[in-house]
PDB file of C-alpha atoms in Angstrom:
ATOM      1  CA  MET N  15     -10.811 134.746 -67.950  1.00 51.00           C
ATOM      2  CA  ALA N  16     -13.170 136.456 -70.385  1.00 50.00           C
ATOM      3  CA  SER N  17     -11.168 135.307 -73.386  1.00 49.00           C
ATOM      4  CA  SER N  18     -11.085 131.717 -72.175  1.00 49.00           C
ATOM      5  CA  VAL N  19     -14.866 131.795 -71.689  1.00 49.00           C
ATOM      6  CA  SER N  20     -15.366 133.120 -75.227  1.00 51.00           C
ATOM      7  CA  VAL N  21     -13.062 130.408 -76.605  1.00 48.00           C
ATOM      8  CA  LEU N  22     -15.099 127.822 -74.701  1.00 50.00           C
ATOM      9  CA  LEU N  23     -18.304 129.248 -76.158  1.00 50.00           C
ATOM     10  CA  LEU N  24     -16.855 129.082 -79.652  1.00 47.00           C
ATOM     11  CA  LEU N  25     -15.839 125.464 -79.100  1.00 45.00           C
ATOM     12  CA  CYS N  26     -19.330 124.626 -77.841  1.00 46.00           C
ATOM     13  CA  MET N  27     -20.888 126.346 -80.847  1.00 45.00           C
ATOM     14  CA  ALA N  28     -18.572 124.428 -83.170  1.00 41.00           C
ATOM     15  CA  ALA N  29     -19.538 121.139 -81.512  1.00 43.00           C
ATOM     16  CA  VAL N  30     -23.234 121.925 -81.930  1.00 46.00           C
ATOM     17  CA  ALA N  31     -22.708 122.880 -85.577  1.00 42.00           C
ATOM     18  CA  ALA N  32     -20.788 119.661 -86.218  1.00 42.00           C
ATOM     19  CA  ALA N  33     -23.608 117.594 -84.718  1.00 59.00           C
ATOM     20  CA  GLN N  34     -26.240 119.122 -86.985  1.00 88.00           C
ATOM     21  CA  LEU N  35     -27.156 117.440 -90.236  1.00 98.00           C
ATOM     22  CA  SER N  36     -27.829 119.480 -93.360  1.00 98.00           C
ATOM     23  CA  PRO N  37     -29.785 118.693 -96.552  1.00 98.00           C
ATOM     24  CA  THR N  38     -27.045 120.448 -98.557  1.00 98.00           C
ATOM     25  CA  PHE N  39     -24.147 118.491 -97.015  1.00 98.00           C
ATOM     26  CA  TYR N  40     -23.010 116.950-100.325  1.00 98.00           C
ATOM     27  CA  ASP N  41     -23.912 119.828-102.638  1.00 98.00           C
ATOM     28  CA  THR N  42     -20.255 120.691-103.168  1.00 98.00           C
ATOM     29  CA  SER N  43     -18.379 117.494-102.234  1.00 98.00           C
ATOM     30  CA  CYS N  44     -20.627 115.092-104.199  1.00 98.00           C
ATOM     31  CA  PRO N  45     -23.358 116.923-106.146  1.00 98.00           C
ATOM     32  CA  ASN N  46     -24.510 113.749-107.933  1.00 98.00           C
ATOM     33  CA  ALA N  47     -24.884 111.656-104.764  1.00 98.00           C
ATOM     34  CA  LEU N  48     -28.650 111.986-104.366  1.00 98.00           C
ATOM     35  CA  SER N  49     -29.491 111.412-108.034  1.00 98.00           C
ATOM     36  CA  THR N  50     -27.210 108.356-108.089  1.00 98.00           C
ATOM     37  CA  ILE N  51     -28.949 106.865-105.046  1.00 98.00           C
ATOM     38  CA  LYS N  52     -32.421 107.660-106.371  1.00 98.00           C
ATOM     39  CA  SER N  53     -31.900 106.027-109.759  1.00 98.00           C
ATOM     40  CA  ALA N  54     -30.423 102.901-108.146  1.00 98.00           C
ATOM     41  CA  VAL N  55     -33.297 102.618-105.647  1.00 98.00           C
ATOM     42  CA  THR N  56     -35.919 103.135-108.342  1.00 98.00           C
ATOM     43  CA  ALA N  57     -34.304 100.425-110.477  1.00 98.00           C
ATOM     44  CA  ALA N  58     -34.181  98.011-107.518  1.00 98.00           C
ATOM     45  CA  VAL N  59     -37.839  98.613-106.598  1.00 98.00           C
ATOM     46  CA  ASN N  60     -38.921  98.290-110.233  1.00 97.00           C
ATOM     47  CA  LYS N  61     -37.083  94.969-110.383  1.00 98.00           C
ATOM     48  CA  GLU N  62     -38.657  93.708-107.143  1.00 97.00           C
ATOM     49  CA  ASN N  63     -41.411  95.815-105.600  1.00 95.00           C
ATOM     50  CA  ARG N  64     -40.922  94.225-102.180  1.00 97.00           C
ATOM     51  CA  MET N  65     -37.441  95.781-102.044  1.00 98.00           C
ATOM     52  CA  GLY N  66     -38.913  99.197-101.197  1.00 98.00           C
ATOM     53  CA  ALA N  67     -40.190  97.896 -97.867  1.00 98.00           C
ATOM     54  CA  SER N  68     -36.915  96.072 -97.219  1.00 98.00           C
ATOM     55  CA  LEU N  69     -34.817  99.218 -97.693  1.00 98.00           C
ATOM     56  CA  LEU N  70     -37.179 101.266 -95.508  1.00 98.00           C
ATOM     57  CA  ARG N  71     -36.935  98.610 -92.784  1.00 98.00           C
ATOM     58  CA  LEU N  72     -33.119  98.609 -92.968  1.00 98.00           C
ATOM     59  CA  HIS N  73     -33.063 102.326 -92.127  1.00 98.00           C
ATOM     60  CA  PHE N  74     -35.467 101.816 -89.204  1.00 98.00           C
ATOM     61  CA  HIS N  75     -33.510  98.861 -87.826  1.00 98.00           C
ATOM     62  CA  ASP N  76     -30.317 100.883 -88.182  1.00 98.00           C
ATOM     63  CA  CYS N  77     -31.525 104.028 -86.419  1.00 98.00           C
ATOM     64  CA  PHE N  78     -33.175 102.284 -83.456  1.00 98.00           C
ATOM     65  CA  VAL N  79     -29.852 100.619 -82.565  1.00 98.00           C
ATOM     66  CA  GLN N  80     -26.984 102.988 -81.655  1.00 97.00           C
ATOM     67  CA  GLY N  81     -28.565 105.695 -83.811  1.00 98.00           C
ATOM     68  CA  CYS N  82     -28.362 106.113 -87.605  1.00 98.00           C
ATOM     69  CA  ASP N  83     -24.790 104.891 -88.064  1.00 98.00           C
ATOM     70  CA  ALA N  84     -25.105 102.017 -90.578  1.00 98.00           C
ATOM     71  CA  SER N  85     -24.143  99.554 -87.831  1.00 98.00           C
ATOM     72  CA  VAL N  86     -26.823  97.172 -89.146  1.00 98.00           C
ATOM     73  CA  LEU N  87     -24.844  96.757 -92.380  1.00 98.00           C
ATOM     74  CA  LEU N  88     -21.711  95.408 -90.683  1.00 98.00           C
ATOM     75  CA  ASP N  89     -21.180  91.697 -91.334  1.00 96.00           C
ATOM     76  CA  SER N  90     -19.241  91.396 -88.081  1.00 90.00           C
ATOM     77  CA  GLY N  91     -21.288  93.852 -86.025  1.00 82.00           C
ATOM     78  CA  GLY N  92     -23.611  91.250 -84.546  1.00 92.00           C
ATOM     79  CA  GLU N  93     -26.838  93.097 -85.335  1.00 97.00           C
ATOM     80  CA  GLN N  94     -27.730  91.007 -88.381  1.00 97.00           C
ATOM     81  CA  GLY N  95     -27.850  87.910 -86.200  1.00 96.00           C
ATOM     82  CA  ALA N  96     -30.013  89.510 -83.507  1.00 97.00           C
ATOM     83  CA  LEU N  97     -33.511  88.093 -83.005  1.00 95.00           C
ATOM     84  CA  PRO N  98     -35.447  90.904 -84.787  1.00 96.00           C
ATOM     85  CA  ASN N  99     -33.089  90.767 -87.781  1.00 97.00           C
ATOM     86  CA  ALA N 100     -31.930  87.192 -88.361  1.00 95.00           C
ATOM     87  CA  GLY N 101     -33.443  85.675 -91.466  1.00 94.00           C
ATOM     88  CA  SER N 102     -35.641  88.693 -92.180  1.00 96.00           C
ATOM     89  CA  LEU N 103     -33.474  91.735 -92.916  1.00 97.00           C
ATOM     90  CA  ARG N 104     -32.794  92.026 -96.633  1.00 98.00           C
ATOM     91  CA  GLY N 105     -31.572  94.498 -99.221  1.00 98.00           C
ATOM     92  CA  PHE N 106     -27.897  94.382 -98.257  1.00 98.00           C
ATOM     93  CA  ASP N 107     -26.904  93.624-101.842  1.00 98.00           C
ATOM     94  CA  VAL N 108     -28.882  96.615-103.103  1.00 98.00           C
ATOM     95  CA  ILE N 109     -27.183  98.937-100.612  1.00 98.00           C
ATOM     96  CA  ALA N 110     -23.788  97.480-101.569  1.00 98.00           C
ATOM     97  CA  ASN N 111     -24.551  98.172-105.219  1.00 98.00           C
ATOM     98  CA  ILE N 112     -25.657 101.744-104.465  1.00 98.00           C
ATOM     99  CA  LYS N 113     -22.514 102.320-102.407  1.00 98.00           C
ATOM    100  CA  ALA N 114     -20.346 101.071-105.285  1.00 98.00           C
ATOM    101  CA  GLN N 115     -22.083 103.453-107.678  1.00 98.00           C
ATOM    102  CA  VAL N 116     -21.665 106.379-105.293  1.00 98.00           C
ATOM    103  CA  GLU N 117     -17.997 105.502-104.692  1.00 98.00           C
ATOM    104  CA  ALA N 118     -17.442 105.585-108.451  1.00 98.00           C
ATOM    105  CA  VAL N 119     -18.779 109.153-108.503  1.00 97.00           C
ATOM    106  CA  CYS N 120     -17.192 110.411-105.250  1.00 98.00           C
ATOM    107  CA  LYS N 121     -14.470 108.437-103.490  1.00 98.00           C
ATOM    108  CA  GLN N 122     -15.014 107.936 -99.722  1.00 97.00           C
ATOM    109  CA  THR N 123     -17.332 110.930 -99.381  1.00 98.00           C
ATOM    110  CA  VAL N 124     -20.862 109.646 -98.826  1.00 98.00           C
ATOM    111  CA  SER N 125     -21.522 107.531 -95.733  1.00 98.00           C
ATOM    112  CA  CYS N 126     -23.435 104.260 -95.713  1.00 98.00           C
ATOM    113  CA  ALA N 127     -25.686 105.750 -92.999  1.00 98.00           C
ATOM    114  CA  ASP N 128     -26.675 108.584 -95.339  1.00 98.00           C
ATOM    115  CA  ILE N 129     -27.254 106.133 -98.176  1.00 98.00           C
ATOM    116  CA  LEU N 130     -29.676 104.193 -95.936  1.00 98.00           C
ATOM    117  CA  ALA N 131     -31.545 107.381 -95.005  1.00 98.00           C
ATOM    118  CA  VAL N 132     -31.886 108.545 -98.616  1.00 98.00           C
ATOM    119  CA  ALA N 133     -32.731 105.055 -99.905  1.00 98.00           C
ATOM    120  CA  ALA N 134     -35.574 104.789 -97.360  1.00 98.00           C
ATOM    121  CA  ARG N 135     -37.087 108.050 -98.628  1.00 98.00           C
ATOM    122  CA  ASP N 136     -36.611 107.123-102.289  1.00 98.00           C
ATOM    123  CA  SER N 137     -38.199 103.701-101.683  1.00 98.00           C
ATOM    124  CA  VAL N 138     -41.327 105.294-100.239  1.00 98.00           C
ATOM    125  CA  VAL N 139     -41.527 107.706-103.175  1.00 98.00           C
ATOM    126  CA  ALA N 140     -41.019 104.873-105.691  1.00 98.00           C
ATOM    127  CA  LEU N 141     -44.080 103.125-104.230  1.00 98.00           C
ATOM    128  CA  GLY N 142     -46.282 106.210-104.418  1.00 98.00           C
ATOM    129  CA  GLY N 143     -45.714 107.618-100.948  1.00 98.00           C
ATOM    130  CA  PRO N 144     -44.718 111.068 -99.681  1.00 98.00           C
ATOM    131  CA  SER N 145     -41.303 112.641-100.055  1.00 98.00           C
ATOM    132  CA  TRP N 146     -39.327 114.607 -97.475  1.00 98.00           C
ATOM    133  CA  THR N 147     -36.030 116.437 -97.305  1.00 98.00           C
ATOM    134  CA  VAL N 148     -33.337 114.192 -95.811  1.00 98.00           C
ATOM    135  CA  PRO N 149     -30.767 115.980 -93.619  1.00 98.00           C
ATOM    136  CA  LEU N 150     -27.283 114.594 -94.388  1.00 98.00           C
ATOM    137  CA  GLY N 151     -23.819 114.375 -92.889  1.00 98.00           C
ATOM    138  CA  ARG N 152     -24.016 111.144 -90.885  1.00 98.00           C
ATOM    139  CA  ARG N 153     -20.878 109.068 -90.509  1.00 98.00           C
ATOM    140  CA  ASP N 154     -20.515 105.316 -90.113  1.00 98.00           C
ATOM    141  CA  SER N 155     -19.799 103.377 -86.932  1.00 98.00           C
ATOM    142  CA  THR N 156     -17.055 100.760 -86.738  1.00 97.00           C
ATOM    143  CA  SER N 157     -19.044  98.349 -84.564  1.00 97.00           C
ATOM    144  CA  GLY N 158     -22.586  97.151 -83.938  1.00 97.00           C
ATOM    145  CA  SER N 159     -24.524  95.781 -80.991  1.00 97.00           C
ATOM    146  CA  ALA N 160     -26.585  92.601 -81.049  1.00 97.00           C
ATOM    147  CA  SER N 161     -27.729  93.173 -77.469  1.00 97.00           C
ATOM    148  CA  LEU N 162     -29.115  96.634 -78.290  1.00 97.00           C
ATOM    149  CA  ALA N 163     -30.821  95.232 -81.391  1.00 98.00           C
ATOM    150  CA  ASN N 164     -32.502  92.633 -79.190  1.00 97.00           C
ATOM    151  CA  SER N 165     -33.552  95.170 -76.555  1.00 97.00           C
ATOM    152  CA  ASP N 166     -34.431  98.310 -78.557  1.00 98.00           C
ATOM    153  CA  LEU N 167     -36.325  97.038 -81.614  1.00 98.00           C
ATOM    154  CA  PRO N 168     -40.030  96.555 -80.739  1.00 98.00           C
ATOM    155  CA  PRO N 169     -41.161  92.955 -81.438  1.00 97.00           C
ATOM    156  CA  PRO N 170     -44.480  92.032 -83.128  1.00 98.00           C
ATOM    157  CA  PHE N 171     -46.036  90.773 -79.881  1.00 97.00           C
ATOM    158  CA  PHE N 172     -45.807  94.114 -78.028  1.00 98.00           C
ATOM    159  CA  ASN N 173     -48.996  95.619 -76.617  1.00 98.00           C
ATOM    160  CA  LEU N 174     -49.877  99.298 -76.958  1.00 98.00           C
ATOM    161  CA  SER N 175     -48.192 100.513 -73.765  1.00 98.00           C
ATOM    162  CA  GLU N 176     -45.017  98.619 -74.666  1.00 98.00           C
ATOM    163  CA  LEU N 177     -45.024 100.131 -78.154  1.00 98.00           C
ATOM    164  CA  ILE N 178     -45.533 103.622 -76.766  1.00 98.00           C
ATOM    165  CA  GLY N 179     -42.670 103.026 -74.317  1.00 98.00           C
ATOM    166  CA  ALA N 180     -40.273 101.686 -76.958  1.00 98.00           C
ATOM    167  CA  PHE N 181     -40.811 104.722 -79.179  1.00 98.00           C
ATOM    168  CA  ASP N 182     -40.841 107.166 -76.271  1.00 98.00           C
ATOM    169  CA  ASN N 183     -37.396 105.865 -75.303  1.00 98.00           C
ATOM    170  CA  LYS N 184     -36.194 107.149 -78.695  1.00 98.00           C
ATOM    171  CA  GLY N 185     -37.922 110.527 -78.322  1.00 98.00           C
ATOM    172  CA  PHE N 186     -41.012 109.817 -80.410  1.00 98.00           C
ATOM    173  CA  SER N 187     -44.525 110.999 -79.582  1.00 98.00           C
ATOM    174  CA  VAL N 188     -47.471 108.609 -79.682  1.00 98.00           C
ATOM    175  CA  THR N 189     -48.549 110.183 -82.989  1.00 98.00           C
ATOM    176  CA  ASP N 190     -45.040 109.591 -84.380  1.00 98.00           C
ATOM    177  CA  MET N 191     -45.291 105.949 -83.349  1.00 98.00           C
ATOM    178  CA  VAL N 192     -48.665 105.435 -85.039  1.00 98.00           C
ATOM    179  CA  ALA N 193     -47.405 107.225 -88.173  1.00 98.00           C
ATOM    180  CA  LEU N 194     -44.186 105.181 -88.383  1.00 98.00           C
ATOM    181  CA  SER N 195     -46.224 101.998 -87.949  1.00 98.00           C
ATOM    182  CA  GLY N 196     -47.854 103.009 -91.234  1.00 98.00           C
ATOM    183  CA  ALA N 197     -44.686 101.772 -92.926  1.00 98.00           C
ATOM    184  CA  HIS N 198     -46.538  98.444 -92.696  1.00 98.00           C
ATOM    185  CA  THR N 199     -48.654  99.610 -95.618  1.00 98.00           C
ATOM    186  CA  ILE N 200     -45.889  97.884 -97.627  1.00 98.00           C
ATOM    187  CA  GLY N 201     -43.822  94.782 -96.971  1.00 98.00           C
ATOM    188  CA  GLN N 202     -44.413  91.283 -95.714  1.00 98.00           C
ATOM    189  CA  ALA N 203     -44.105  89.385 -92.449  1.00 98.00           C
ATOM    190  CA  GLN N 204     -43.189  85.808 -91.640  1.00 98.00           C
ATOM    191  CA  CYS N 205     -45.735  83.337 -90.293  1.00 98.00           C
ATOM    192  CA  LYS N 206     -43.823  82.957 -87.012  1.00 97.00           C
ATOM    193  CA  ASN N 207     -44.471  86.656 -86.332  1.00 98.00           C
ATOM    194  CA  PHE N 208     -48.247  86.595 -86.858  1.00 98.00           C
ATOM    195  CA  ARG N 209     -49.124  82.974 -85.918  1.00 98.00           C
ATOM    196  CA  ASP N 210     -50.212  83.819 -82.355  1.00 98.00           C
ATOM    197  CA  HIS N 211     -52.343  86.702 -83.614  1.00 98.00           C
ATOM    198  CA  ILE N 212     -54.333  84.661 -86.133  1.00 98.00           C
ATOM    199  CA  TYR N 213     -54.826  81.630 -83.870  1.00 98.00           C
ATOM    200  CA  ASN N 214     -55.067  83.070 -80.357  1.00 98.00           C
ATOM    201  CA  ASP N 215     -56.221  86.716 -80.508  1.00 98.00           C
ATOM    202  CA  THR N 216     -59.912  87.609 -80.580  1.00 98.00           C
ATOM    203  CA  ASN N 217     -59.496  91.149 -81.954  1.00 98.00           C
ATOM    204  CA  ILE N 218     -59.086  89.923 -85.530  1.00 98.00           C
ATOM    205  CA  ASN N 219     -61.541  89.562 -88.417  1.00 98.00           C
ATOM    206  CA  GLN N 220     -62.252  85.849 -88.501  1.00 98.00           C
ATOM    207  CA  GLY N 221     -62.445  85.625 -92.282  1.00 98.00           C
ATOM    208  CA  PHE N 222     -59.082  87.395 -92.482  1.00 98.00           C
ATOM    209  CA  ALA N 223     -57.610  85.011 -89.907  1.00 98.00           C
ATOM    210  CA  SER N 224     -58.936  81.965 -91.781  1.00 98.00           C
ATOM    211  CA  SER N 225     -57.448  83.174 -95.055  1.00 97.00           C
ATOM    212  CA  LEU N 226     -54.014  83.295 -93.423  1.00 98.00           C
ATOM    213  CA  LYS N 227     -54.099  79.910 -91.697  1.00 98.00           C
ATOM    214  CA  ALA N 228     -53.614  77.864 -94.877  1.00 95.00           C
ATOM    215  CA  ASN N 229     -50.184  79.425 -95.367  1.00 97.00           C
ATOM    216  CA  CYS N 230     -49.336  79.554 -91.660  1.00 98.00           C
ATOM    217  CA  PRO N 231     -49.986  76.226 -89.882  1.00 97.00           C
ATOM    218  CA  ARG N 232     -50.525  76.259 -86.146  1.00 97.00           C
ATOM    219  CA  PRO N 233     -47.577  74.046 -85.111  1.00 96.00           C
ATOM    220  CA  THR N 234     -44.446  76.041 -84.314  1.00 95.00           C
ATOM    221  CA  GLY N 235     -41.709  75.221 -86.792  1.00 95.00           C
ATOM    222  CA  SER N 236     -44.142  74.466 -89.586  1.00 95.00           C
ATOM    223  CA  GLY N 237     -44.070  77.157 -92.266  1.00 97.00           C
ATOM    224  CA  ASP N 238     -42.378  79.671 -89.954  1.00 97.00           C
ATOM    225  CA  GLY N 239     -40.868  81.572 -92.869  1.00 97.00           C
ATOM    226  CA  ASN N 240     -43.996  81.673 -95.029  1.00 98.00           C
ATOM    227  CA  LEU N 241     -44.861  85.252 -95.951  1.00 98.00           C
ATOM    228  CA  ALA N 242     -48.035  87.319 -95.925  1.00 98.00           C
ATOM    229  CA  PRO N 243     -48.452  90.996 -96.895  1.00 98.00           C
ATOM    230  CA  LEU N 244     -48.747  93.428 -93.985  1.00 98.00           C
ATOM    231  CA  ASP N 245     -51.368  95.278 -96.036  1.00 98.00           C
ATOM    232  CA  THR N 246     -53.495  92.882 -98.085  1.00 95.00           C
ATOM    233  CA  THR N 247     -55.430  95.702 -99.763  1.00 96.00           C
ATOM    234  CA  THR N 248     -52.596  97.435-101.647  1.00 98.00           C
ATOM    235  CA  PRO N 249     -49.435  95.533-100.647  1.00 97.00           C
ATOM    236  CA  TYR N 250     -47.094  97.380-103.018  1.00 97.00           C
ATOM    237  CA  VAL N 251     -48.508 100.896-102.784  1.00 98.00           C
ATOM    238  CA  PHE N 252     -47.476 103.294-100.025  1.00 98.00           C
ATOM    239  CA  ASP N 253     -50.874 104.641 -98.944  1.00 98.00           C
ATOM    240  CA  ASN N 254     -53.072 104.800 -95.843  1.00 98.00           C
ATOM    241  CA  ALA N 255     -54.841 101.461 -96.406  1.00 98.00           C
ATOM    242  CA  TYR N 256     -52.944 100.022 -93.411  1.00 98.00           C
ATOM    243  CA  TYR N 257     -55.133 102.116 -91.106  1.00 98.00           C
ATOM    244  CA  THR N 258     -58.362 101.205 -92.926  1.00 98.00           C
ATOM    245  CA  ASN N 259     -57.385  97.572 -92.430  1.00 98.00           C
ATOM    246  CA  LEU N 260     -56.981  98.185 -88.685  1.00 98.00           C
ATOM    247  CA  LEU N 261     -60.500  99.651 -88.514  1.00 98.00           C
ATOM    248  CA  ASN N 262     -61.711  96.336 -89.966  1.00 98.00           C
ATOM    249  CA  GLN N 263     -59.568  94.262 -87.565  1.00 98.00           C
ATOM    250  CA  LYS N 264     -57.290  93.159 -90.395  1.00 98.00           C
ATOM    251  CA  GLY N 265     -53.923  94.046 -88.888  1.00 98.00           C
ATOM    252  CA  LEU N 266     -51.490  91.223 -89.638  1.00 98.00           C
ATOM    253  CA  LEU N 267     -49.367  91.525 -86.497  1.00 98.00           C
ATOM    254  CA  HIS N 268     -50.573  91.637 -82.911  1.00 98.00           C
ATOM    255  CA  SER N 269     -48.680  94.918 -82.536  1.00 98.00           C
ATOM    256  CA  ASP N 270     -50.467  96.360 -85.591  1.00 98.00           C
ATOM    257  CA  GLN N 271     -53.959  95.707 -84.272  1.00 98.00           C
ATOM    258  CA  GLU N 272     -52.973  97.047 -80.847  1.00 98.00           C
ATOM    259  CA  LEU N 273     -53.071 100.525 -82.423  1.00 98.00           C
ATOM    260  CA  PHE N 274     -56.839 100.136 -82.889  1.00 98.00           C
ATOM    261  CA  ASN N 275     -58.103  98.080 -80.004  1.00 98.00           C
ATOM    262  CA  GLY N 276     -60.072 100.403 -77.727  1.00 98.00           C
ATOM    263  CA  GLY N 277     -56.995 102.312 -76.593  1.00 98.00           C
ATOM    264  CA  SER N 278     -55.532 105.816 -76.695  1.00 98.00           C
ATOM    265  CA  THR N 279     -54.418 105.588 -80.333  1.00 98.00           C
ATOM    266  CA  ASP N 280     -57.837 104.708 -81.822  1.00 98.00           C
ATOM    267  CA  ASN N 281     -58.604 108.284 -82.875  1.00 98.00           C
ATOM    268  CA  THR N 282     -55.200 108.727 -84.519  1.00 98.00           C
ATOM    269  CA  VAL N 283     -55.795 105.555 -86.541  1.00 99.00           C
ATOM    270  CA  ARG N 284     -59.256 106.845 -87.556  1.00 98.00           C
ATOM    271  CA  ASN N 285     -57.729 110.174 -88.587  1.00 98.00           C
ATOM    272  CA  PHE N 286     -55.003 108.563 -90.711  1.00 99.00           C
ATOM    273  CA  ALA N 287     -57.536 106.144 -92.252  1.00 98.00           C
ATOM    274  CA  SER N 288     -59.822 108.977 -93.366  1.00 98.00           C
ATOM    275  CA  ASN N 289     -57.157 111.581 -94.193  1.00 98.00           C
ATOM    276  CA  SER N 290     -54.260 110.358 -96.329  1.00 98.00           C
ATOM    277  CA  ALA N 291     -52.675 113.828 -96.345  1.00 98.00           C
ATOM    278  CA  ALA N 292     -52.563 113.840 -92.533  1.00 98.00           C
ATOM    279  CA  PHE N 293     -50.830 110.450 -92.568  1.00 98.00           C
ATOM    280  CA  SER N 294     -48.336 111.463 -95.259  1.00 98.00           C
ATOM    281  CA  SER N 295     -47.418 114.619 -93.366  1.00 98.00           C
ATOM    282  CA  ALA N 296     -47.052 112.849 -90.022  1.00 98.00           C
ATOM    283  CA  PHE N 297     -45.043 110.012 -91.567  1.00 98.00           C
ATOM    284  CA  ALA N 298     -42.621 112.362 -93.329  1.00 98.00           C
ATOM    285  CA  ALA N 299     -42.077 114.388 -90.144  1.00 98.00           C
ATOM    286  CA  ALA N 300     -41.498 111.233 -88.080  1.00 98.00           C
ATOM    287  CA  MET N 301     -39.019 109.900 -90.652  1.00 98.00           C
ATOM    288  CA  VAL N 302     -36.954 113.094 -90.442  1.00 98.00           C
ATOM    289  CA  LYS N 303     -36.999 112.740 -86.657  1.00 98.00           C
ATOM    290  CA  MET N 304     -35.918 109.108 -86.914  1.00 98.00           C
ATOM    291  CA  GLY N 305     -33.056 110.009 -89.230  1.00 98.00           C
ATOM    292  CA  ASN N 306     -31.833 112.392 -86.545  1.00 98.00           C
ATOM    293  CA  LEU N 307     -31.416 109.665 -83.923  1.00 98.00           C
ATOM    294  CA  SER N 308     -27.883 109.999 -82.481  1.00 97.00           C
ATOM    295  CA  PRO N 309     -25.956 110.366 -85.745  1.00 98.00           C
ATOM    296  CA  LEU N 310     -22.170 110.297 -85.761  1.00 98.00           C
ATOM    297  CA  THR N 311     -20.950 113.597 -87.214  1.00 97.00           C
ATOM    298  CA  GLY N 312     -17.816 115.658 -87.662  1.00 96.00           C
ATOM    299  CA  SER N 313     -14.767 113.565 -86.846  1.00 96.00           C
ATOM    300  CA  GLN N 314     -16.772 110.736 -85.225  1.00 97.00           C
ATOM    301  CA  GLY N 315     -16.860 107.347 -86.917  1.00 98.00           C
ATOM    302  CA  GLN N 316     -15.689 107.049 -90.515  1.00 98.00           C
ATOM    303  CA  ILE N 317     -16.852 106.958 -94.117  1.00 98.00           C
ATOM    304  CA  ARG N 318     -16.770 103.241 -94.905  1.00 98.00           C
ATOM    305  CA  LEU N 319     -15.417 102.266 -98.299  1.00 98.00           C
ATOM    306  CA  VAL N 320     -17.580  99.138 -98.217  1.00 98.00           C
ATOM    307  CA  CYS N 321     -20.772  99.185 -96.173  1.00 98.00           C
ATOM    308  CA  SER N 322     -20.420  95.641 -94.816  1.00 98.00           C
ATOM    309  CA  LYS N 323     -17.108  96.226 -93.011  1.00 97.00           C
ATOM    310  CA  ALA N 324     -15.172  98.906 -91.210  1.00 97.00           C
ATOM    311  CA  ASN N 325     -12.185 100.410 -93.027  1.00 97.00           C
TER     312      ASN N 325
END
């Protein structure tokens, strides 16, 4: 009896160990993995500075659906056609290129999920933002879920309580949620996602709203895909200007301005607006937490040879 209990304990300990990610996961199996990813990301962002935001968003949209398993990269997984992703997710070609470079260095060793996690960090760094240590060892799923993408990714019309709930469902604190929203210090949004905010909401700087209307006509279907920067102050620099904009009622999305609208997150926004170090620290910590969302490890999933399809 005692021996069987000890065997069971050992098995449990092994399962826990297998489920834990490690920053040194590729140190022996693929020592050049991280430098290969970093140089490719830096080149892509230098070529098109918007790409940094796109790669960061890919990681977020991956992790919130089934966990960080690269399911969002699957052509046949259904997630790319889901409402929050269709016509707006981008950067697939960059990830494919990075994967090809990594495969050339280490055959079928580094997962697409890990590439997404590292590329997100390197994108933020390339645009002047904070760095963090990325735990590694994720494996790739063989299927995706359009229904989970539709239900789990918070849309731009959410109010504060809905945002708090969506992030709480994934284990994030309110501070984590406000910090992760700071990713909107880079990137752009489509007119269809901020039209209601600039025409119908009252908690918006009227001059700011007017400046957006020329490129985003009121009628639905007219200019839906026209873009505006989420942070008009420094659209291609990862800084804390997003929060300063919120203080001035210049959040582009309804969900952005909800963070500073007389609610429970007002003081956190003020703190991040006045203290860039506090934001950087909170953002980095929240990104590590996000990268730990339900990863496949050990013998789960697979290491895809090509990120867009299962082996």
